[in-house]
Coordinates of C-alpha atoms in Angstrom, one line a residue:
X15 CA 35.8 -54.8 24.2
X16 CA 35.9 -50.7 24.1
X17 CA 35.5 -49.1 20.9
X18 CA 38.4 -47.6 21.4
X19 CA 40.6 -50.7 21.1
X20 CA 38.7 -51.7 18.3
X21 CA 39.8 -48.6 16.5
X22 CA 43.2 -49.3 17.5
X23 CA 43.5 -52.8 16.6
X24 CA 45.1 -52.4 13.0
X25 CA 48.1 -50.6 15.0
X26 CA 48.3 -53.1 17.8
X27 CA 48.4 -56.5 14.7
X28 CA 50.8 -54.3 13.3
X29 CA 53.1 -54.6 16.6
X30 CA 52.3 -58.1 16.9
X31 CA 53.1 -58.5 13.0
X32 CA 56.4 -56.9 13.7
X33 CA 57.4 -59.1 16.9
X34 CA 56.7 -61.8 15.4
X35 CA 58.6 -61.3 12.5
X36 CA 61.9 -60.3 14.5
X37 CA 61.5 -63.2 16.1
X38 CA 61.5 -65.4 12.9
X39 CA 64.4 -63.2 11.2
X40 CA 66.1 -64.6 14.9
X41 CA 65.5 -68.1 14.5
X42 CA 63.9 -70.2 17.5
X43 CA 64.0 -69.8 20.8
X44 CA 64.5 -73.1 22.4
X45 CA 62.4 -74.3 25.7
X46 CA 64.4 -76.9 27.9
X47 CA 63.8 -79.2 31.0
X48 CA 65.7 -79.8 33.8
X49 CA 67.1 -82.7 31.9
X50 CA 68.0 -80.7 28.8
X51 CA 70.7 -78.5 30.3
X52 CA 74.0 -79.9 29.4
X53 CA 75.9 -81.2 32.4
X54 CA 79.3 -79.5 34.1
X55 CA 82.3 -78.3 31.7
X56 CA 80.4 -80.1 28.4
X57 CA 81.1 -77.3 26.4
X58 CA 84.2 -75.6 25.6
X59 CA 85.7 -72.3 23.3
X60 CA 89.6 -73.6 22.8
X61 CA 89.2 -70.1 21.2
X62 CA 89.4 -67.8 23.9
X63 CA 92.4 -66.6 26.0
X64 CA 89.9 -67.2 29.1
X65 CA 88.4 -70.8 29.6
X66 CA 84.5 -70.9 29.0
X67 CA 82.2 -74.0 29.5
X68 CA 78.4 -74.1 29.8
X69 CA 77.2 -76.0 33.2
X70 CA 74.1 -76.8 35.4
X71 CA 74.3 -75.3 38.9
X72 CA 70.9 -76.7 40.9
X73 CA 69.2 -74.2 43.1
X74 CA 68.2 -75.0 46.7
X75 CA 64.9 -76.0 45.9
X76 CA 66.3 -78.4 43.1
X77 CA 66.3 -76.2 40.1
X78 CA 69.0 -76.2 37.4
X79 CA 70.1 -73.1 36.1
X80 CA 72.2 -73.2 32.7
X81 CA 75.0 -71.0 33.2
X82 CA 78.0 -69.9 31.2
X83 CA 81.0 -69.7 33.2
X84 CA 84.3 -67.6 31.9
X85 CA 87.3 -68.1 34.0
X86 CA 90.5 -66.0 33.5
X87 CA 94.2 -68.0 32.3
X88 CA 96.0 -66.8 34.9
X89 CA 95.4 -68.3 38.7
X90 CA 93.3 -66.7 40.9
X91 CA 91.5 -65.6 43.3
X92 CA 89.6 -63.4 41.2
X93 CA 86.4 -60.7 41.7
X94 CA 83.3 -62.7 40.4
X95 CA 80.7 -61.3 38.2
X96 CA 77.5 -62.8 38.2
X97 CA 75.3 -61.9 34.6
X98 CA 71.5 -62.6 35.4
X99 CA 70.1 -62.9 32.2
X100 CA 67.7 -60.1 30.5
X101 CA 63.6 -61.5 29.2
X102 CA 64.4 -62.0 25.6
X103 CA 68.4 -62.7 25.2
X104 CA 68.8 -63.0 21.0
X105 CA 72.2 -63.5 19.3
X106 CA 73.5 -60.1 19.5
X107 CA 73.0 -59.6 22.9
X108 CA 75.4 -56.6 23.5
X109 CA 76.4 -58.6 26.9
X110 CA 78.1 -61.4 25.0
X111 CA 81.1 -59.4 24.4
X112 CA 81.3 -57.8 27.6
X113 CA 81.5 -60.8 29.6
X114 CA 84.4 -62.2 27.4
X115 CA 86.5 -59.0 28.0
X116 CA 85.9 -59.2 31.6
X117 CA 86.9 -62.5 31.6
X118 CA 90.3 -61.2 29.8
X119 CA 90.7 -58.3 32.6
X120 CA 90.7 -61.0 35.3
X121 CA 87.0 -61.7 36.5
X122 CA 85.5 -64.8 36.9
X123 CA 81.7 -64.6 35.2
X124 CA 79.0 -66.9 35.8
X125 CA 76.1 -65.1 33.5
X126 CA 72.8 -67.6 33.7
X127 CA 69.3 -67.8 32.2
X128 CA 66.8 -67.3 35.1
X129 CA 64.5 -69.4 35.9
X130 CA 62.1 -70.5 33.8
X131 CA 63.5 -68.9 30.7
X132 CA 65.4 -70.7 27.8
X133 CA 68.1 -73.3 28.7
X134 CA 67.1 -73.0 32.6
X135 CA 64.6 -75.1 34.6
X136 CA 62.1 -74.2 36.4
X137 CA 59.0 -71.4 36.2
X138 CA 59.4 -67.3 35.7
X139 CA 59.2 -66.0 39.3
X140 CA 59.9 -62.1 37.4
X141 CA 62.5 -61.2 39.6
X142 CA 60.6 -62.5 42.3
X143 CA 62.2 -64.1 45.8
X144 CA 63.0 -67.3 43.8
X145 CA 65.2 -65.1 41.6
X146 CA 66.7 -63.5 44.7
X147 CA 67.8 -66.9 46.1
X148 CA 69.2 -68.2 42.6
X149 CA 71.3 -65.0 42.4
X150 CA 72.7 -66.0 46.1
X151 CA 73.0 -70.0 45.1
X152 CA 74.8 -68.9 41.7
X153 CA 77.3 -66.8 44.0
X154 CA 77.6 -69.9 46.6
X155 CA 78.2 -72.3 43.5
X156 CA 80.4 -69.9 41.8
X157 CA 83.1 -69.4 45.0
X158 CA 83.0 -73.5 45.4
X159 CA 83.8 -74.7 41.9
X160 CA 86.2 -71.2 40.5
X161 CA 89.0 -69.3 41.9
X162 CA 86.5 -66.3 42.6
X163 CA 86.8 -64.3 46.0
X164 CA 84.3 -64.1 48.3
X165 CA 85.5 -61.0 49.7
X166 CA 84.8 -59.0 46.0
X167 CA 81.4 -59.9 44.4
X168 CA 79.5 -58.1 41.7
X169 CA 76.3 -58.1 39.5
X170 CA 76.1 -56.7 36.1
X171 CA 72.8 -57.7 34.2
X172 CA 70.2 -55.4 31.8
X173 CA 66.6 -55.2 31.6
X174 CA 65.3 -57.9 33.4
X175 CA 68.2 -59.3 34.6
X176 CA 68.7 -55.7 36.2
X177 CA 65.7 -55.8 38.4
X178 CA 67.0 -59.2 39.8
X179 CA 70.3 -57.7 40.3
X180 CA 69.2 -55.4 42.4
X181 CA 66.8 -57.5 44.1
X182 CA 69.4 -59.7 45.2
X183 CA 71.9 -57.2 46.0
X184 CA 69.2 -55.6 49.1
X185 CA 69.4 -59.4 50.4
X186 CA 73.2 -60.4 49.6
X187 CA 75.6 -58.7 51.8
X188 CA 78.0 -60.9 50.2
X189 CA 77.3 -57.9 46.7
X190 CA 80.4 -55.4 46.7
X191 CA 79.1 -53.8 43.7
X192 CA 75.6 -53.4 41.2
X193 CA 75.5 -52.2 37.7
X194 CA 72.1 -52.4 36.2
X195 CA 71.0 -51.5 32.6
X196 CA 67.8 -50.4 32.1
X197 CA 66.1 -51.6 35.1
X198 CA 62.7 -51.1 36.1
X199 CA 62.9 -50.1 40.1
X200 CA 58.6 -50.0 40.6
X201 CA 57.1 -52.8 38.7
X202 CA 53.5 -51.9 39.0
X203 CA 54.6 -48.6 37.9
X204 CA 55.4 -50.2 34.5
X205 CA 52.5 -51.5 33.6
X206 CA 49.5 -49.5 35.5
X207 CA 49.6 -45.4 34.7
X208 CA 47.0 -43.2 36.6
X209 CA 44.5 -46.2 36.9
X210 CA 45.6 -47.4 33.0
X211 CA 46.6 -50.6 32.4
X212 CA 49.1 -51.6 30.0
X213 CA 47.9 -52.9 26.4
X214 CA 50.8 -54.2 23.3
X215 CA 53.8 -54.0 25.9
X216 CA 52.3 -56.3 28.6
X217 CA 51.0 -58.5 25.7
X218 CA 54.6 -58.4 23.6
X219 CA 56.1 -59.6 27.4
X220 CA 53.2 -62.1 27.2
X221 CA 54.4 -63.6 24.1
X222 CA 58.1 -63.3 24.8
X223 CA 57.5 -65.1 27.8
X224 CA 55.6 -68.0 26.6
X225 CA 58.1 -68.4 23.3
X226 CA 61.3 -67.8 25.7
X227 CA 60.2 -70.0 28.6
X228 CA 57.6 -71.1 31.0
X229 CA 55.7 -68.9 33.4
X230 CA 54.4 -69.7 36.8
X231 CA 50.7 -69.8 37.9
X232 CA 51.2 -66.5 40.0
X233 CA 53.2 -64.5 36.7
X234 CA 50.1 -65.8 34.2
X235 CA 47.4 -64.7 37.1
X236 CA 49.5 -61.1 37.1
X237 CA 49.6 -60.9 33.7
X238 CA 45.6 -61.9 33.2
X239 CA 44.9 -59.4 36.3
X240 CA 47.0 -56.4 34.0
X241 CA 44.3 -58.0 30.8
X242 CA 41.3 -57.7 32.6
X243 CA 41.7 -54.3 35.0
X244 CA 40.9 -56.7 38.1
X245 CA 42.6 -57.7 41.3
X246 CA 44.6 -54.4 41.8
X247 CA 45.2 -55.0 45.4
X248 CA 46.7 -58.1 44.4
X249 CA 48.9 -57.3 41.7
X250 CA 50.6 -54.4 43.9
X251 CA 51.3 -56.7 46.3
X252 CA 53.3 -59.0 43.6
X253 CA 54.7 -56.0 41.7
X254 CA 56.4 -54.9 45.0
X255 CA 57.7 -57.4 46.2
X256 CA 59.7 -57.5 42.3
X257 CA 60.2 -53.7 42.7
X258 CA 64.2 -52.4 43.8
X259 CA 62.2 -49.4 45.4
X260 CA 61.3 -51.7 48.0
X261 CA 64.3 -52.7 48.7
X262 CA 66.4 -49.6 48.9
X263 CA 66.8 -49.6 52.9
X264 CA 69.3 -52.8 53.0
X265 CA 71.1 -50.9 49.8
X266 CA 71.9 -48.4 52.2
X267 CA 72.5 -50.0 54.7
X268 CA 75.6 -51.3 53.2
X269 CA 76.0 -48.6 50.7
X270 CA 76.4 -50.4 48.1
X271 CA 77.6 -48.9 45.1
X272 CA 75.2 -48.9 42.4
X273 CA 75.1 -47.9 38.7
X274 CA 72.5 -47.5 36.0
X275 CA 71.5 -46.6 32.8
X276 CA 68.1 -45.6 31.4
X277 CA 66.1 -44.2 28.3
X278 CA 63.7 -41.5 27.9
X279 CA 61.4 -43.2 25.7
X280 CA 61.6 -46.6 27.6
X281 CA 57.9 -48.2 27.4
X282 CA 58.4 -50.3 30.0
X283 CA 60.3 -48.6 32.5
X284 CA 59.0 -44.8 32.3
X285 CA 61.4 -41.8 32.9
X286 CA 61.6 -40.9 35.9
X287 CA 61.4 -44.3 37.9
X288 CA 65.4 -44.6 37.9
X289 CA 65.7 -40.7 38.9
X290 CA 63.4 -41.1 42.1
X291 CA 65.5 -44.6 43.2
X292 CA 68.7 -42.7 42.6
X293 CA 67.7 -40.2 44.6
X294 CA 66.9 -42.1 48.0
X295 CA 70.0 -44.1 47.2
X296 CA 72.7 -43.0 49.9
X297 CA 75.9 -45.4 48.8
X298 CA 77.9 -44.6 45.9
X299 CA 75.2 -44.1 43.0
X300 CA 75.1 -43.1 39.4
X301 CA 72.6 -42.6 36.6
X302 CA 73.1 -42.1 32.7
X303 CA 69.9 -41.0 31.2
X304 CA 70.1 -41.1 27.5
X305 CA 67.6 -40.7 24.1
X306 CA 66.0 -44.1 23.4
X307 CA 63.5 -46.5 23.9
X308 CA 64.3 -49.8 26.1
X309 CA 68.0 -50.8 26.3
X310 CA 68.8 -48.7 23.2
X311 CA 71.1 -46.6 25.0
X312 CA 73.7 -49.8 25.5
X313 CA 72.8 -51.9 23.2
X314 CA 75.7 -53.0 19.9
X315 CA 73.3 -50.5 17.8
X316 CA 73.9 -47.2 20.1
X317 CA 77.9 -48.3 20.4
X318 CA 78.1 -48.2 16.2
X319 CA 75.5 -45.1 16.1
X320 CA 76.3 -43.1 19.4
X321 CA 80.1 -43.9 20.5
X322 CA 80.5 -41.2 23.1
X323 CA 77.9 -42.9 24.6
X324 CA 79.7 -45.5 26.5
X325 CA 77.8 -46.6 28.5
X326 CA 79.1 -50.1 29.2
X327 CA 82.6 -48.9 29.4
X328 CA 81.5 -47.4 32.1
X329 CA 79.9 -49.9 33.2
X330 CA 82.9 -52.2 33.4
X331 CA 85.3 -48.9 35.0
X332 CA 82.4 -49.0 37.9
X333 CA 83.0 -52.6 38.5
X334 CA 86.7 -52.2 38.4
X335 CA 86.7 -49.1 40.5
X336 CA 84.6 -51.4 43.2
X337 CA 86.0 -55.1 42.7
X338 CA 89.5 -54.5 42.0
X339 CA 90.0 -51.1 43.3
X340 CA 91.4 -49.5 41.0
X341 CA 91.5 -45.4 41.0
X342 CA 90.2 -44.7 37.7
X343 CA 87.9 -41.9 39.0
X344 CA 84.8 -43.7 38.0
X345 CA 83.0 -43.2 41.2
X346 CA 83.5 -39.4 41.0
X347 CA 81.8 -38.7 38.1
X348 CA 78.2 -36.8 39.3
X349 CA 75.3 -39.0 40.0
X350 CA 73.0 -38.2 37.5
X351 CA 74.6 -37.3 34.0
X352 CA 71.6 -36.7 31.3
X353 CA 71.9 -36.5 27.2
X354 CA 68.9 -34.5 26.2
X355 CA 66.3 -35.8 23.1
X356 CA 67.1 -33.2 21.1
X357 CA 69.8 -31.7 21.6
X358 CA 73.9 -32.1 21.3
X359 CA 75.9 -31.7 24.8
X360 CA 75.9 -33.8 28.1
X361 CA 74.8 -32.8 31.5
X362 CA 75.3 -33.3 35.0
X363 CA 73.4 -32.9 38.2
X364 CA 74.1 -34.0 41.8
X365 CA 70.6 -35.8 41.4
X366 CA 67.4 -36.5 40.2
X367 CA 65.7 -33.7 42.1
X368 CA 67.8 -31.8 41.3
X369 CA 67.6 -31.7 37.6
X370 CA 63.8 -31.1 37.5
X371 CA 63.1 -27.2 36.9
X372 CA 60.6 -25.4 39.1
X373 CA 57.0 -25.7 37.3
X374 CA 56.1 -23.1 35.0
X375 CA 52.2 -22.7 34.6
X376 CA 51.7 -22.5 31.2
X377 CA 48.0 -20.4 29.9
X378 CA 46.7 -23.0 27.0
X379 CA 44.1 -21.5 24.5
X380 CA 41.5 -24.3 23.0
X381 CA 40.0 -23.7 19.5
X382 CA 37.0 -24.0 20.9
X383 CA 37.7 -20.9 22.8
X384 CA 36.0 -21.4 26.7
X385 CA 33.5 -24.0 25.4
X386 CA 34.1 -27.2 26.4
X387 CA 35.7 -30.2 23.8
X388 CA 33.6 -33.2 23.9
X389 CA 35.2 -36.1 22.4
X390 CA 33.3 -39.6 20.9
X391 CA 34.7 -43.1 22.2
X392 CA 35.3 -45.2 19.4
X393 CA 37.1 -42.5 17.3
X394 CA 40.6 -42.7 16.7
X395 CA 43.1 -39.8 15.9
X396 CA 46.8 -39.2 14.6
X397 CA 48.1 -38.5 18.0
X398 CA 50.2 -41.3 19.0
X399 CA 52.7 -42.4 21.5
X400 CA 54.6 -43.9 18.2
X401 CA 54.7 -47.9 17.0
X402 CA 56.1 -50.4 19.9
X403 CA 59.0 -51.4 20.2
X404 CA 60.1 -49.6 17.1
X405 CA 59.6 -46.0 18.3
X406 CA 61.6 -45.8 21.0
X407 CA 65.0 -46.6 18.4
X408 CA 63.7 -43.9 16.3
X409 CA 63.6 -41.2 19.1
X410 CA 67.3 -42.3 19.7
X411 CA 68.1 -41.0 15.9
X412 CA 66.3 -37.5 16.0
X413 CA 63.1 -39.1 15.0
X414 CA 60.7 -38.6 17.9
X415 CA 57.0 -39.5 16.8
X416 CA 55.1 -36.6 14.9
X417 CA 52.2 -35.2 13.9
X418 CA 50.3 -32.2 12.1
X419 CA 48.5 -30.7 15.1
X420 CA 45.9 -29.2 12.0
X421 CA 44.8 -32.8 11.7
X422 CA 43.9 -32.7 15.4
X423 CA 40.0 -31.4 16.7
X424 CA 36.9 -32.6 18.1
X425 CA 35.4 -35.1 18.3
X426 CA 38.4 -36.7 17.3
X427 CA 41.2 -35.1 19.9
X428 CA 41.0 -32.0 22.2
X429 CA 43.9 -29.3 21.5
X430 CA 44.7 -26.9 23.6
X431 CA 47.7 -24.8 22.6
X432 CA 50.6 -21.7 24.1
X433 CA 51.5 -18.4 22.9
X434 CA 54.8 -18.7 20.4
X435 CA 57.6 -18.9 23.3
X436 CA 59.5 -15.7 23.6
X437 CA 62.8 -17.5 24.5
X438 CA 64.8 -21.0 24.3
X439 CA 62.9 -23.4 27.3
X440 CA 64.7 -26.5 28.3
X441 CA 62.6 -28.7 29.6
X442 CA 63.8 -31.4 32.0
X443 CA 61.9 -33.4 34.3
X444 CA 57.8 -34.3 34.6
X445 CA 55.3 -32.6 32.8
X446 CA 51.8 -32.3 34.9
X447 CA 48.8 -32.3 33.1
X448 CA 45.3 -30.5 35.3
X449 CA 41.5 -30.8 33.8
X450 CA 37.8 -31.0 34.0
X451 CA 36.5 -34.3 32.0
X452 CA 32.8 -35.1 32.5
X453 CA 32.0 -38.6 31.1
X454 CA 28.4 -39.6 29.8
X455 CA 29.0 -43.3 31.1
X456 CA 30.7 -44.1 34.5
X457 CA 34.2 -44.6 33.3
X458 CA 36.4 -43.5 31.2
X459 CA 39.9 -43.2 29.6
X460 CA 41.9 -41.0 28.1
X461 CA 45.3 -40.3 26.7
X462 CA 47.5 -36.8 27.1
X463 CA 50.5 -35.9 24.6
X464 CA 52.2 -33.2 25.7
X465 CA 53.7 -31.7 22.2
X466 CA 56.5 -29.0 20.5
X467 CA 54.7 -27.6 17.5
X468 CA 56.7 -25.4 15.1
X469 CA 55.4 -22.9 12.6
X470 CA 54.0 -24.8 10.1
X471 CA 52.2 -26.8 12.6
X472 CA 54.3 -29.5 12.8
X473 CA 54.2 -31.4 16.4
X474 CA 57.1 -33.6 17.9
X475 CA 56.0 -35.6 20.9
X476 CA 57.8 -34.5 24.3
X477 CA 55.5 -37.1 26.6
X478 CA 52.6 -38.4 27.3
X479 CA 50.6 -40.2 29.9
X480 CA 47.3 -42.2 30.5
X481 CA 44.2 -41.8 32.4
X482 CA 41.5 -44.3 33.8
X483 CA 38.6 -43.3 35.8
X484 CA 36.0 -45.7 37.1
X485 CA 32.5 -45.5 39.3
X486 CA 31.6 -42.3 39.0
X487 CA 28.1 -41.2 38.2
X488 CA 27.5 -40.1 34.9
X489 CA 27.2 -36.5 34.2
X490 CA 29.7 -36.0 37.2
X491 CA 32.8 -33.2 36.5
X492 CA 35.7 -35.1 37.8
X493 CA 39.2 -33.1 38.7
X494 CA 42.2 -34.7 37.1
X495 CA 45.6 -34.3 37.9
X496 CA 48.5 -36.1 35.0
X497 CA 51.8 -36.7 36.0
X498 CA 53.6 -37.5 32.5
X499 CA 57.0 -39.5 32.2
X500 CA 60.2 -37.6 32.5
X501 CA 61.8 -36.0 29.7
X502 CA 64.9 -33.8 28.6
X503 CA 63.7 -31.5 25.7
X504 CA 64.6 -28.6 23.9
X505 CA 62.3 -25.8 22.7
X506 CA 63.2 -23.1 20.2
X507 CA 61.9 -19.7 20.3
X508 CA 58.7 -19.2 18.6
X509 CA 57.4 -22.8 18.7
X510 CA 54.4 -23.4 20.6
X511 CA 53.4 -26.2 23.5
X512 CA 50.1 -27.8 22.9
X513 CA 48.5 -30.3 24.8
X514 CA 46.5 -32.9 23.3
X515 CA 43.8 -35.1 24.5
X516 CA 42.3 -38.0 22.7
X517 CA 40.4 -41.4 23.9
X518 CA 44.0 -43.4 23.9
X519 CA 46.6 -45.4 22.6
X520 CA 47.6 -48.8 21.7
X521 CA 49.7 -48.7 24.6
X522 CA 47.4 -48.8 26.8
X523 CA 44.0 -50.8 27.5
X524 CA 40.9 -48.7 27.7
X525 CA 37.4 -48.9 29.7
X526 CA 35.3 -46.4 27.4
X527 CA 32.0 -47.8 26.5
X528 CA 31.1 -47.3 22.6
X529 CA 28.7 -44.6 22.3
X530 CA 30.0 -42.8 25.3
X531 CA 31.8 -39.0 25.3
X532 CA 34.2 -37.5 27.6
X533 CA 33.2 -33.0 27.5
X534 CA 37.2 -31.7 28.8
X535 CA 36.5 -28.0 30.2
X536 CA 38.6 -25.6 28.4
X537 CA 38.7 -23.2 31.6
X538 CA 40.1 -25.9 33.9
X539 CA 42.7 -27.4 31.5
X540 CA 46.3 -26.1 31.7
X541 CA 49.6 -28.1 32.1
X542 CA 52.8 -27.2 34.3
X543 CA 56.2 -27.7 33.0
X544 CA 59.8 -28.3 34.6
X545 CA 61.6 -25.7 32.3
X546 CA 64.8 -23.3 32.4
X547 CA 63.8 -20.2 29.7
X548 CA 65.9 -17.8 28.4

């Protein structure tokens, strides 16, 4: 093991420390066989103005999949919604309410743990083409045994659940309409940056996954090719064919109206990914990006703290706009409507591209002056992506992580720093990141925070972004180019950018030998910025 994870191990036990004790504060999270789901109309909720029963609906390949079923009082036919469920569902999932009140405004809604996870039988596929055929046999089940039409169909799932939505939707023509929460749209792009692979998130997933279900041989061997750095070829391979960016051709092919919501500080599904689906969407499309870590932005905790949010009001107008037709003006809205980090206000854009500013080349001054900043593997230093999965919350509440860029410097982290800005930037869209790193062993990572440092030296994290290099002879200069996740950020006028480089983060795994040094060039280190000044 690197020293470099070593260093970082009290902060990755500290993560696991934490999961673990959500999970406890939770209560269990029950495994079940095939034989464990409770049969057809079982269970009951005399309660509700909408019938509800819990039933087994078997798969083509003889899988049962536990499903909830809501069916409005009054007779049908009704649209259907089908509710894939999300990796870790816990007993304020934000869903629950919003399947009940679409059940009041006339839908029928089937929602269902996938396969493999809690009450369903089975083995994880991860949105795989088992999931894609249990979305179609749910649908097929749902228009036999409930007054649901055929002719309006849609799918309204988050997180992982999302990506399966709009998996199946590319293969369903029978889908009138998509919404998906917080979906990731390139799986390989969520757990490999720039040659890094990913550390505490693909192990929290790990552990989620083996408390909330059962995985198959293929997820484990994906998970233990993201442990080890091996098998890349392989693992692209699986990752795309679980990735909606795959599938966006038969999306538009039917133009099917699709709608989503993401975070900036989303760990697992990095800013950006949404924005460039969005964009080669051509049907009716829509994007809310919003401050946040994963799901934050529609979760019961963002509708108490952040109201004009909304998002899952909207969420249910796009569905009523596209399954029962109604004019509400949901579908007119722009495609891409942004609420920046740090700052008040809402904006729109006609699309992803659209939003990103021209780069700015921005001159960056080390303390080192032109000599180069060599740092040690093994040494750890207080720049930090912020504590999984807490951080991301945080940044939702003005609370991005921070640091004091005067306890940054060789050999710990490299700083490179701006002039004071003359005027107001707004940043919005992908930092980049170019340097010169010359490695004493033949590979190497390193980690790149992109920061906004006030006058007294205070830095507030606008992005960051791995790198991994392997096979290259020691002693060798090797040109690196960083693209850094999407963000929407604010800078006053006399604050300072600085870029800072250090030998990573418990985010991500490492490959630096102990003993080994990586020299950055301070000549060929500068960073270009998507910013509107003035």
């Amino acid at each position: 093991m690197s020293g470099l994870r070593e260093s970082r191990g009290w902060r990755f036990t500290a993560s696991v420390a934490l999961l673990v004790s959500v999970l406890a504060a939770h209560g269990p999270v029950g495994h079940a066989s095939d034989q464990a789901i409770p049969a057809a109309g079982s269970a009951t909720r005399d309660d509700e103005p909408a019938s509800v029963s819990t039933t087994s609906v078997v798969m083509r390949d003889g899988t049962r999949i536990a499903a909830d079923v809501y069916v409005p009082a009054a007779p049908g036919p009704h649209p259907l919604v089908v509710m894939p469920g999300a990796w870790w569902a816990m007993p304020q999932d934000a869903l629950l309410d919003d399947k009940r009140q679409l059940a009041e405004a006339g839908y029928v809604v089937v929602s269902y743990d996938p396969r493999g996870l809690r009450r369903s039988g089975g083995m994880v596929d991860m949105a795989g083409p088992l999931d894609v055929a249990d979305v179609s046999d749910v649908i097929t089940w749902a228009l036999e045994h409930t007054p649901a039409d055929e002719r309006r169909i849609g799918l309204y799932s988050s997180s992982y659940g999302a990506a399966v939505g709009l998996n199946a939707a590319a293969h369903d023509a029978r889908v009138t309409a998509v919404v998906a929460l917080c979906p990731w749209t390139d799986l390989f792009d969520s757990f490999v940056h720039n040659g890094t692979y990913a550390g505490t998130i693909a192990t929290f997933q790990e552990i989620i996954g083996a408390l909330n279900g059962r995985m198959s041989a293929e997820t484990r061997q994906a998970f233990a090719s993201m442990r080890s750095g091996r098998d890349t070829t392989g693992l692209q391979a699986w990752a795309l064919e679980r990735s909606p960016r795959a599938f966006t051709a038969a999306l538009n092919a039917r133009r099917t109206p699709v709608f989503m919501a993401g975070e900036w500080n989303d760990p697992l599904v990095p800013a950006g990914q949404t924005g460039r689906l969005l964009d080669q969407l051509t049907g009716p499309k829509q994007l809310w990006m919003s401050p946040g870590g994963h799901g934050d932005s529609s979760s019961r905790e963002a509708s108490v703290l952040k109201p004009q949010a909304a998002i899952r009001s909207h969420a249910t107008q796009w569905l009523d706009r596209f399954l029962l037709g109604r004019p509400n003006g949901a579908d007119r809205l722009p495609p891409l409507r942004v609420r920046p980090r740090n700052a008040q206000g809402l904006e729109t854009y006609p699309g992803w591209a659209a939003m990103e500013r021209s780069p700015l080349a921005v001159r960056l001054r080390a303390k080192s002056g032109e000599r180069a900043q060599r740092l040690l593997a093994g040494l750890d230093s207080p720049a930090d992506s912020g504590l999984f999965p807490v951080a991301g919350l945080a940044d939702s509440l003005g609370l991005p992580p921070t640091t004091a860029l005067p306890l940054l410097a060789p050999p710990l982290a490299a700083v490179w720093r701006s002039a004071p800005l003359a005027s107001r930037w707004s940043l919005r869209g992908s930092p980049r990141m170019h340097t010169r790193v010359t490695s004493t062993a033949e590979r190497g990572t390193f980690v790149a925070y992109l920061y906004d440092v006030d006058a007294l030296g205070i830095a507030r994290l606008v992005s960051h972004a791995p790198y991994t290099f392997t096979d290259v002879a020691p002693g060798t200069p090797v040109e690196v180019d960083v693209q850094m996740p999407a963000s929407a950020w604010d800078m006053a006028r006399g604050h300072r950018l600085a870029l800072v480089v250090d030998n990573g983060d418990h985010r991500y795994t490492s490959v630096n030998p102990i003993g080994s040094s990586l020299a950055f060039s301070a000549a060929d280190t500068y960073v270009s910025v998507p910013v509107l000044t003035g």
